[in-house]
Short mmCIF file of C-alpha atoms in Angstrom, two decimals:
data_model
loop_
_atom_site.label_atom_id
_atom_site.label_comp_id
_atom_site.label_asym_id
_atom_site.label_seq_id
_atom_site.Cartn_x
_atom_site.Cartn_y
_atom_site.Cartn_z
CA MET A 1 -19.73 7.78 16.57
CA GLY A 2 -18.93 7.58 12.87
CA GLY A 3 -20.86 7.90 9.63
CA ALA A 4 -18.36 10.39 8.20
CA VAL A 5 -17.87 8.37 4.99
CA SER A 6 -20.13 6.15 2.93
CA ALA A 7 -20.18 2.40 3.44
CA GLY A 8 -17.94 0.18 1.33
CA GLU A 9 -18.68 -3.07 -0.45
CA ASP A 10 -15.53 -4.64 0.98
CA ASN A 11 -12.50 -3.67 3.04
CA ASP A 12 -10.62 -2.08 0.12
CA ASP A 13 -13.67 -0.05 -0.84
CA LEU A 14 -13.98 1.22 2.74
CA ILE A 15 -10.31 2.27 2.75
CA ASP A 16 -10.80 4.06 -0.57
CA ASN A 17 -13.64 6.07 0.96
CA LEU A 18 -11.52 6.95 3.99
CA LYS A 19 -8.72 8.14 1.71
CA GLU A 20 -11.07 10.26 -0.39
CA ALA A 21 -12.41 11.87 2.80
CA TYR A 22 -8.78 12.50 3.89
CA TYR A 23 -9.01 10.43 7.06
CA ILE A 24 -6.19 8.19 5.81
CA ARG A 25 -3.32 10.38 4.64
CA SER A 26 -0.10 8.32 4.80
CA ASP A 27 1.07 5.24 2.91
CA LEU A 28 2.02 3.33 6.07
CA VAL A 29 -1.44 3.73 7.57
CA GLU A 30 -3.10 2.81 4.28
CA ARG A 31 -1.10 -0.40 3.97
CA ALA A 32 -1.94 -1.42 7.52
CA PHE A 33 -5.66 -0.82 7.01
CA ARG A 34 -5.71 -2.75 3.74
CA ALA A 35 -3.77 -5.67 5.22
CA ILE A 36 -6.38 -6.46 7.90
CA ASP A 37 -9.99 -7.06 6.99
CA ARG A 38 -12.16 -5.26 9.53
CA ALA A 39 -14.90 -7.90 9.10
CA ASP A 40 -12.59 -10.56 10.55
CA TYR A 41 -13.00 -8.93 13.98
CA TYR A 42 -16.80 -9.06 13.88
CA LEU A 43 -18.95 -11.94 15.01
CA GLU A 44 -20.07 -13.96 11.99
CA GLU A 45 -23.71 -12.86 12.19
CA TYR A 46 -22.71 -9.15 12.14
CA ARG A 47 -20.13 -9.18 9.32
CA ASP A 48 -22.51 -7.40 6.92
CA ASN A 49 -22.09 -4.21 8.98
CA ALA A 50 -18.28 -4.34 9.06
CA TYR A 51 -17.71 -1.91 6.17
CA LYS A 52 -19.94 0.86 7.46
CA ASP A 53 -18.30 3.85 9.09
CA LEU A 54 -20.00 3.10 12.40
CA ALA A 55 -18.92 1.88 15.82
CA TRP A 56 -20.02 -1.66 16.73
CA ARG A 57 -20.68 -3.16 20.14
CA HIS A 58 -21.90 -6.60 21.17
CA GLY A 59 -21.75 -7.27 24.87
CA LYS A 60 -18.21 -6.51 25.97
CA ILE A 61 -16.82 -6.57 22.43
CA HIS A 62 -16.42 -3.14 20.87
CA LEU A 63 -14.93 -1.59 17.73
CA SER A 64 -14.70 2.14 17.10
CA ALA A 65 -15.77 3.64 13.78
CA PRO A 66 -13.21 3.35 10.94
CA CYS A 67 -12.87 7.14 10.69
CA ILE A 68 -11.86 7.27 14.38
CA TYR A 69 -9.26 4.52 13.99
CA SER A 70 -7.91 6.37 10.93
CA GLU A 71 -7.44 9.59 12.88
CA VAL A 72 -5.83 7.69 15.76
CA MET A 73 -3.35 5.87 13.49
CA GLU A 74 -2.38 9.09 11.73
CA ALA A 75 -2.02 11.03 14.99
CA LEU A 76 0.22 8.36 16.57
CA ASP A 77 2.84 8.95 13.85
CA LEU A 78 4.09 5.36 14.01
CA HIS A 79 7.53 4.15 12.90
CA PRO A 80 9.34 0.80 13.03
CA GLY A 81 10.99 0.00 16.35
CA LEU A 82 8.78 2.15 18.60
CA SER A 83 7.10 0.95 21.80
CA PHE A 84 3.28 1.15 21.94
CA LEU A 85 0.76 0.79 24.79
CA ASN A 86 -2.95 0.37 24.03
CA LEU A 87 -5.18 1.10 27.02
CA GLY A 88 -8.49 -0.67 26.46
CA SER A 89 -7.12 -2.91 23.69
CA GLY A 90 -10.43 -4.74 23.14
CA THR A 91 -10.52 -7.04 20.10
CA GLY A 92 -6.89 -6.31 19.22
CA TYR A 93 -7.82 -4.86 15.81
CA LEU A 94 -5.92 -1.60 16.37
CA SER A 95 -2.98 -3.34 18.09
CA THR A 96 -2.60 -5.71 15.13
CA MET A 97 -2.54 -2.85 12.63
CA VAL A 98 0.02 -1.03 14.75
CA GLY A 99 2.14 -4.20 14.88
CA LEU A 100 2.41 -4.22 11.08
CA ILE A 101 4.13 -0.83 11.23
CA LEU A 102 6.31 -1.34 14.34
CA GLY A 103 8.09 -4.35 12.85
CA PRO A 104 9.78 -7.23 14.69
CA PHE A 105 11.91 -5.01 16.95
CA GLY A 106 9.12 -2.85 18.33
CA VAL A 107 7.08 -3.30 21.52
CA ASN A 108 3.32 -3.83 21.28
CA HIS A 109 1.44 -4.04 24.61
CA GLY A 110 -2.21 -3.78 25.52
CA ILE A 111 -4.30 -3.66 28.70
CA GLU A 112 -7.94 -4.80 28.63
CA LEU A 113 -10.39 -4.78 31.53
CA HIS A 114 -12.21 -8.00 30.59
CA ALA A 115 -10.33 -11.32 30.46
CA ASP A 116 -12.83 -12.92 28.05
CA VAL A 117 -12.28 -10.06 25.58
CA ILE A 118 -8.54 -10.77 25.74
CA ASP A 119 -9.29 -14.40 24.85
CA TYR A 120 -11.30 -13.13 21.86
CA ALA A 121 -8.39 -10.87 20.84
CA TYR A 122 -5.89 -13.74 20.97
CA GLN A 123 -8.21 -15.90 18.84
CA LYS A 124 -8.35 -13.19 16.18
CA LEU A 125 -4.59 -12.66 16.39
CA ASP A 126 -3.93 -16.39 15.95
CA SER A 127 -6.30 -16.48 12.96
CA PHE A 128 -4.48 -13.54 11.35
CA ILE A 129 -1.06 -15.15 11.77
CA LYS A 130 -2.17 -18.59 10.59
CA THR A 131 -4.45 -17.73 7.66
CA SER A 132 -3.91 -14.19 6.33
CA ASP A 133 -1.64 -13.68 3.31
CA SER A 134 -0.97 -10.17 4.59
CA PHE A 135 1.13 -11.64 7.39
CA ASP A 136 3.85 -12.65 4.91
CA LYS A 137 3.97 -9.15 3.41
CA PHE A 138 5.02 -7.46 6.65
CA GLU A 139 7.54 -7.87 9.45
CA PHE A 140 5.18 -8.11 12.39
CA CYS A 141 5.34 -7.03 16.03
CA GLU A 142 2.97 -9.42 17.76
CA PRO A 143 0.89 -7.73 20.48
CA SER A 144 0.75 -8.97 24.10
CA PHE A 145 -2.24 -8.27 26.35
CA ALA A 146 -2.72 -8.07 30.11
CA ALA A 147 -6.02 -8.12 32.00
CA GLY A 148 -6.93 -5.36 34.44
CA ASN A 149 -7.84 -1.72 34.86
CA CYS A 150 -5.40 0.63 33.14
CA LEU A 151 -5.70 3.09 36.05
CA GLU A 152 -4.13 0.51 38.38
CA ILE A 153 -0.66 0.28 36.87
CA PRO A 154 1.65 0.20 39.91
CA PRO A 155 4.07 3.10 40.33
CA SER A 156 6.87 0.55 40.74
CA GLU A 157 6.57 -0.27 37.05
CA SER A 158 7.67 3.26 36.11
CA ARG A 159 7.66 2.06 32.50
CA GLN A 160 7.19 4.53 29.68
CA TYR A 161 6.32 4.14 26.00
CA ASP A 162 6.92 6.01 22.75
CA ARG A 163 3.24 5.87 21.81
CA VAL A 164 0.14 5.49 24.01
CA TYR A 165 -3.52 5.28 23.04
CA CYS A 166 -6.52 5.14 25.34
CA GLY A 167 -9.77 3.83 23.88
CA ALA A 168 -12.08 5.26 26.55
CA GLY A 169 -13.00 8.76 27.64
CA VAL A 170 -10.40 10.12 30.07
CA GLN A 171 -11.50 12.36 32.90
CA LYS A 172 -9.56 15.56 33.43
CA GLU A 173 -8.22 14.36 36.80
CA HIS A 174 -6.50 11.41 35.07
CA GLU A 175 -4.76 13.45 32.38
CA ASP A 176 -1.45 13.68 34.26
CA TYR A 177 -1.57 9.94 35.00
CA MET A 178 -1.74 9.25 31.26
CA LYS A 179 1.01 11.76 30.45
CA ASN A 180 3.44 10.04 32.81
CA LEU A 181 3.23 6.88 30.68
CA LEU A 182 5.05 8.71 27.88
CA LYS A 183 8.75 8.84 27.10
CA LEU A 184 10.35 12.15 26.23
CA GLY A 185 9.28 12.93 22.68
CA GLY A 186 6.42 10.43 22.91
CA VAL A 187 2.84 10.86 21.67
CA LEU A 188 -0.37 10.21 23.61
CA VAL A 189 -3.73 10.04 21.82
CA MET A 190 -6.91 9.86 23.91
CA PRO A 191 -10.48 11.19 24.15
CA LEU A 192 -10.33 14.10 26.58
CA GLU A 193 -13.36 16.30 27.27
CA GLU A 194 -15.25 15.07 24.19
CA LYS A 195 -12.28 15.75 21.89
CA LEU A 196 -9.82 13.28 20.41
CA THR A 197 -6.62 14.86 21.70
CA LYS A 198 -2.97 14.46 20.72
CA ILE A 199 -0.41 15.26 23.43
CA THR A 200 3.32 15.31 22.66
CA ARG A 201 5.89 15.28 25.46
CA THR A 202 8.44 17.93 24.52
CA GLY A 203 10.37 17.94 27.81
CA PRO A 204 10.40 16.47 31.32
CA ASN A 205 7.57 18.80 32.33
CA SER A 206 6.46 20.34 29.03
CA TRP A 207 3.73 19.22 26.63
CA GLU A 208 2.09 20.19 23.38
CA THR A 209 -1.64 19.59 23.05
CA LYS A 210 -3.70 19.43 19.85
CA LYS A 211 -7.43 18.84 19.53
CA ILE A 212 -8.19 16.61 16.51
CA ILE A 213 -11.94 15.97 16.21
CA SER A 214 -15.03 15.83 18.39
CA VAL A 215 -15.78 12.31 19.64
CA SER A 216 -18.11 10.53 22.01
CA PHE A 217 -16.51 7.71 24.04
CA ALA A 218 -17.71 5.81 27.07
CA PRO A 219 -15.70 7.00 30.10
CA LEU A 220 -12.97 4.99 31.75
CA ILE A 221 -14.26 2.61 34.40
CA LEU A 222 -12.81 3.68 37.73
CA PRO A 223 -11.19 1.08 39.99
CA LYS A 224 -13.25 -0.24 42.88
CA HIS A 225 -11.29 0.08 46.11
CA GLY A 226 -12.79 -1.58 49.16
CA THR A 227 -12.20 -0.20 52.63
CA SER A 228 -10.50 -3.34 53.91
CA ARG A 229 -8.79 -4.50 50.76
CA LYS A 230 -5.55 -3.33 49.27
CA PRO A 231 -5.86 -1.70 45.85
CA LYS A 232 -5.23 -4.06 42.96
CA THR A 233 -2.32 -3.55 40.64
CA VAL A 234 -2.06 -4.47 36.97
CA PRO A 235 1.41 -5.54 35.87
CA LEU A 236 2.22 -4.51 32.32
CA PRO A 237 3.16 -7.22 29.81
CA LYS A 238 6.80 -8.21 30.10
CA TYR A 239 9.48 -7.10 27.72
CA GLU A 240 10.59 -10.28 25.99
CA VAL A 241 14.11 -10.65 24.66
CA ARG A 242 14.04 -12.59 21.42
CA THR A 243 15.93 -15.85 21.25
CA LEU A 244 18.67 -16.44 18.69
CA GLN A 245 16.32 -18.86 16.92
CA GLU A 246 13.64 -16.18 16.59
CA LEU A 247 16.15 -13.61 15.35
CA THR A 248 17.38 -16.08 12.75
CA ARG A 249 13.83 -16.64 11.50
CA ILE A 250 13.30 -12.87 11.23
CA CYS A 251 16.52 -12.43 9.24
CA ILE A 252 15.82 -15.33 6.87
CA ARG A 253 12.26 -14.17 6.16
CA HIS A 254 13.48 -10.59 5.66
CA SER A 255 16.19 -11.71 3.20
CA LEU A 256 13.76 -13.83 1.20
CA ARG A 257 11.16 -11.07 1.20
CA VAL A 258 13.64 -8.53 -0.15
CA THR A 259 15.01 -10.84 -2.85
CA THR A 260 11.52 -11.74 -4.08
CA GLY A 261 10.77 -8.08 -4.61
CA GLY A 262 7.10 -8.89 -4.20
CA ALA A 263 6.34 -8.53 -0.52
CA ASP A 264 7.37 -5.10 0.61
CA SER A 265 7.19 -3.62 -2.87
CA GLN A 266 3.65 -4.73 -3.65
CA PRO A 267 1.26 -1.79 -3.77
CA PRO A 268 -2.04 -2.00 -1.99
CA ARG A 269 -5.15 -2.70 -3.94
CA GLY A 270 -7.93 -0.25 -4.60
CA ARG A 271 -8.75 2.67 -6.83
CA GLY A 272 -7.54 5.26 -4.33
CA SER A 273 -4.11 3.85 -3.80
CA SER A 274 -1.29 6.36 -3.74
CA PHE A 275 1.26 3.73 -4.60
CA SER A 276 2.85 3.87 -8.04
CA VAL A 277 1.86 1.21 -10.55
CA GLY A 278 4.58 2.02 -13.06
CA ARG A 279 6.81 -0.83 -12.00
CA GLY A 280 3.98 -3.32 -12.27
CA LEU A 281 3.32 -2.19 -15.83
CA ALA A 282 7.01 -2.47 -16.65
CA VAL A 283 7.15 -6.02 -15.34
CA ALA A 284 4.09 -6.90 -17.39
CA ARG A 285 5.75 -5.30 -20.45
CA LEU A 286 2.93 -2.81 -20.80
CA HIS A 287 3.39 0.87 -21.46
CA LYS A 288 1.09 3.18 -19.58
CA TYR A 289 0.17 5.01 -22.81
CA GLY A 290 -0.52 1.86 -24.85
CA PRO A 291 0.35 0.97 -28.48
CA ARG A 292 -0.92 4.28 -29.89
CA PHE A 293 1.81 6.13 -28.00
CA LYS A 294 4.37 3.75 -29.46
CA ARG A 295 3.16 4.42 -32.99
CA ARG A 296 3.34 8.18 -32.43
CA ARG A 297 6.93 7.82 -31.28
CA VAL A 298 7.71 5.82 -34.47
CA HIS A 299 6.09 8.56 -36.53
CA ARG A 300 8.28 11.19 -34.87
CA ARG A 301 11.36 9.16 -35.70
CA HIS A 302 10.22 9.09 -39.35
CA CYS A 303 9.85 12.88 -39.31
CA ASN A 304 13.37 13.32 -37.90
CA GLY A 305 14.73 11.00 -40.56
CA LEU A 306 12.84 12.96 -43.22
CA VAL A 307 14.38 16.27 -42.16
CA LEU A 308 17.82 14.68 -42.29
CA ALA A 309 17.14 13.19 -45.72
CA THR A 310 15.91 16.56 -46.99
CA ARG A 311 19.09 18.26 -45.85
CA GLN A 312 21.18 15.61 -47.54
CA VAL A 313 19.26 16.00 -50.81
CA VAL A 314 19.59 19.77 -50.74
CA ALA A 315 23.31 19.52 -50.01
CA SER A 316 23.92 16.98 -52.76
CA SER A 317 21.97 19.02 -55.30
CA GLY A 318 24.42 21.90 -54.96
CA ILE A 319 21.86 24.46 -53.94
CA GLY A 320 23.67 27.48 -52.54
CA PRO A 321 24.69 31.05 -53.25
CA ALA A 322 25.90 31.97 -56.75
CA PRO A 323 29.70 31.68 -57.20
CA LEU A 324 31.78 34.79 -57.44
CA ASP A 325 34.18 35.55 -60.34
CA ALA A 326 37.88 36.29 -59.98
CA ASN A 327 37.11 39.90 -59.04
CA HIS A 328 34.63 38.74 -56.35
CA SER A 329 31.68 40.13 -58.35
CA GLN A 330 28.55 38.56 -59.81
CA GLY A 331 28.49 37.71 -63.56
CA GLY A 332 26.28 39.36 -66.10
CA ARG A 333 22.51 39.28 -66.09
CA ALA A 334 22.40 36.47 -68.65
CA GLU A 335 24.65 34.31 -66.56
CA GLU A 336 22.58 35.09 -63.46
CA GLU A 337 19.36 34.13 -65.20
CA GLU A 338 20.94 30.93 -66.44
CA GLU A 339 22.25 30.02 -63.03
CA ALA A 340 18.90 30.91 -61.42
CA GLY A 341 17.16 28.57 -63.85
CA GLU A 342 19.60 25.79 -62.95
CA ARG A 343 19.00 26.38 -59.24
CA ASP A 344 15.22 26.19 -59.73
CA ALA A 345 15.64 22.96 -61.62
CA ARG A 346 17.79 21.52 -58.85
CA ARG A 347 15.24 22.62 -56.21
CA ARG A 348 12.42 20.92 -58.10
CA ALA A 349 14.51 17.78 -58.40
CA GLY A 350 15.22 17.87 -54.65
CA ARG A 351 11.54 18.31 -53.86
CA GLY A 352 10.73 15.33 -55.99
CA VAL A 353 13.22 13.23 -54.04
CA VAL A 354 11.74 14.46 -50.73
CA ARG A 355 8.25 13.51 -51.88
CA VAL A 356 9.51 10.05 -52.73
CA VAL A 357 11.07 9.74 -49.27
CA GLU A 358 7.83 10.94 -47.65
CA GLU A 359 5.77 8.44 -49.61
CA GLU A 360 8.12 5.60 -48.66
CA GLU A 361 7.98 6.55 -44.96
CA MET A 362 4.18 6.74 -45.06
CA VAL A 363 3.99 3.33 -46.68
CA GLU A 364 6.30 1.88 -44.01
CA GLU A 365 4.22 3.45 -41.25
CA GLU A 366 0.99 2.06 -42.70
CA GLU A 367 2.57 -1.38 -43.01
CA GLU A 368 3.68 -1.27 -39.35
CA GLU A 369 0.20 -0.25 -38.22
CA GLU A 370 -1.33 -3.06 -40.24
CA GLU A 371 1.11 -5.55 -38.69
CA GLU A 372 0.23 -4.34 -35.18
CA GLU A 373 -3.48 -4.60 -35.93
CA GLU A 374 -2.97 -8.14 -37.22
CA GLU A 375 -1.07 -9.05 -34.04
CA GLU A 376 -3.87 -7.64 -31.88
CA GLN A 377 -6.45 -9.58 -33.86
CA GLN A 378 -4.41 -12.77 -33.46
CA GLN A 379 -4.17 -12.22 -29.71
CA GLN A 380 -7.92 -11.69 -29.50
CA GLN A 381 -8.52 -14.85 -31.48
CA GLN A 382 -6.21 -16.81 -29.15
CA GLU A 383 -8.02 -15.46 -26.10
CA GLU A 384 -11.40 -16.36 -27.60
CA GLU A 385 -10.15 -19.84 -28.42
CA GLU A 386 -8.85 -20.31 -24.86
CA GLU A 387 -12.16 -19.12 -23.43
CA GLY A 388 -13.97 -21.53 -25.70
CA GLN A 389 -11.77 -24.40 -24.54
CA GLU A 390 -12.42 -23.49 -20.90
CA GLU A 391 -16.17 -23.44 -21.53
CA GLU A 392 -15.97 -26.86 -23.16
CA GLU A 393 -14.02 -28.21 -20.20
CA GLU A 394 -16.59 -26.75 -17.84
CA LYS A 395 -19.37 -28.42 -19.76
CA GLU A 396 -17.55 -31.75 -19.74
CA THR A 397 -16.65 -31.74 -16.08
CA GLY A 398 -19.78 -29.95 -14.90
CA GLU A 399 -17.66 -27.73 -12.65
CA LEU A 400 -16.79 -24.06 -12.90
CA LEU A 401 -13.10 -23.27 -13.32
CA ARG A 402 -12.25 -20.99 -10.44
CA PRO A 403 -9.55 -18.32 -10.80
CA GLN A 404 -6.27 -19.27 -9.20
CA PRO A 405 -5.41 -17.37 -6.00
CA PRO A 406 -2.34 -15.11 -6.06
CA VAL A 407 0.93 -16.87 -5.35
CA ASN A 408 2.52 -16.24 -1.95
CA VAL A 409 6.09 -15.78 -3.18
CA LEU A 410 7.67 -15.77 0.28
CA ARG A 411 6.00 -19.06 1.14
CA GLU A 412 7.14 -20.65 -2.12
CA ARG A 413 10.70 -19.48 -1.49
CA ILE A 414 10.71 -20.98 2.00
CA LEU A 415 9.28 -24.29 0.80
CA GLY A 416 11.99 -24.40 -1.88
CA LEU A 417 14.84 -24.14 0.63
CA PRO A 418 16.98 -27.29 1.14
CA LEU A 419 15.91 -27.60 4.80
CA PRO A 420 14.11 -30.21 6.90
CA GLU A 421 10.33 -29.92 6.87
CA PRO A 422 10.03 -29.01 10.58
CA LEU A 423 12.43 -26.10 10.06
CA LYS A 424 10.46 -24.92 7.01
CA MET A 425 7.26 -24.96 9.04
CA TYR A 426 8.99 -22.96 11.77
CA LEU A 427 10.00 -20.35 9.18
CA LEU A 428 6.38 -20.27 8.02
CA PHE A 429 5.11 -19.76 11.60
CA TYR A 430 3.29 -23.08 11.12
CA ARG A 431 0.86 -21.24 8.85
CA GLU A 432 -1.84 -23.07 6.95
CA LYS A 433 -1.65 -22.96 3.17
#
């Protein structure tokens, strides 16, 4: 199943294609998809296929197509602090993305039939926590997995979740079983009768059902019950109460992340991002319209000043209506002609002053443009000189100068704290540099 969008060159390119095809529609889902490279969950020899909109299977390891995961994430309507159960959690790719949205006070559980696939999922989870820079940009709800058949959850558990997803085709006779895993107001997303279906629990015995898209999933594997053996049960992962030490680490990292202004506020990369870049331009002291817009604004200020100067010249020149005599009547024709001639002379004088003002403003504007052009040329020359110096250094050393990786601000803040090294490493989750 898949092939709804074209393949991407990398993870960001794949997400851009999913956004353009309207599979990814919300900012939260977009950030989660961009934070986790899909190729990291492939075996090394199959990474070249990671950015195609196709499902992938190798033995017991399976990943659904990106367009399917996009629809699932959007349909789940995730928020921080919710509880989530993933039935058929597989590699943990979906559970990890969900954990980025749930935050540290959510619940993130998964049930997987094969124990060796759970080992694979924990390896990928450990790699994400230890090596990915995205980990420091989110407050994460780490998933926990249990091995067994999801149809063998004991009734004694009677545990319910805000969000439930099943990654295998559900038979109609198991629909009610799945619904009972939901809290009131919860959302269940599962393949039901060849349709990806969203079911919302609106009351103790009432539901709303919505068909999303046509899908083709392998059916759920039914439990094998022997005649002489008792049916197996699969205990759900335990709810773990965080220790005071863990809560302190969460609070410290949250405070440092907020004060840096660079973790939660960083927009995702890619041409299709719906995040605003205005703040980034402001920080870089760049205007989104460039220097030409600035010069046009200067020109408008000159025009406003010119209008004001013109009014002042006209006022000072005494241009106005002819004065009245003592009887409030106009003088004779000779006086009128004389006064009209004086007014014309004053108008011509005022126009001459206005022209002078215009010429002075134009000269100032041209001088400013020339200064800006000279500054741009100087900057270009400096950049060329720096590039030349780098090339010379490369020739001398025989090594290419690699671009510096982006700075992990949260990590730098933690390392700068006046704390013992073991405590710093605890705050960093013992992450590698």
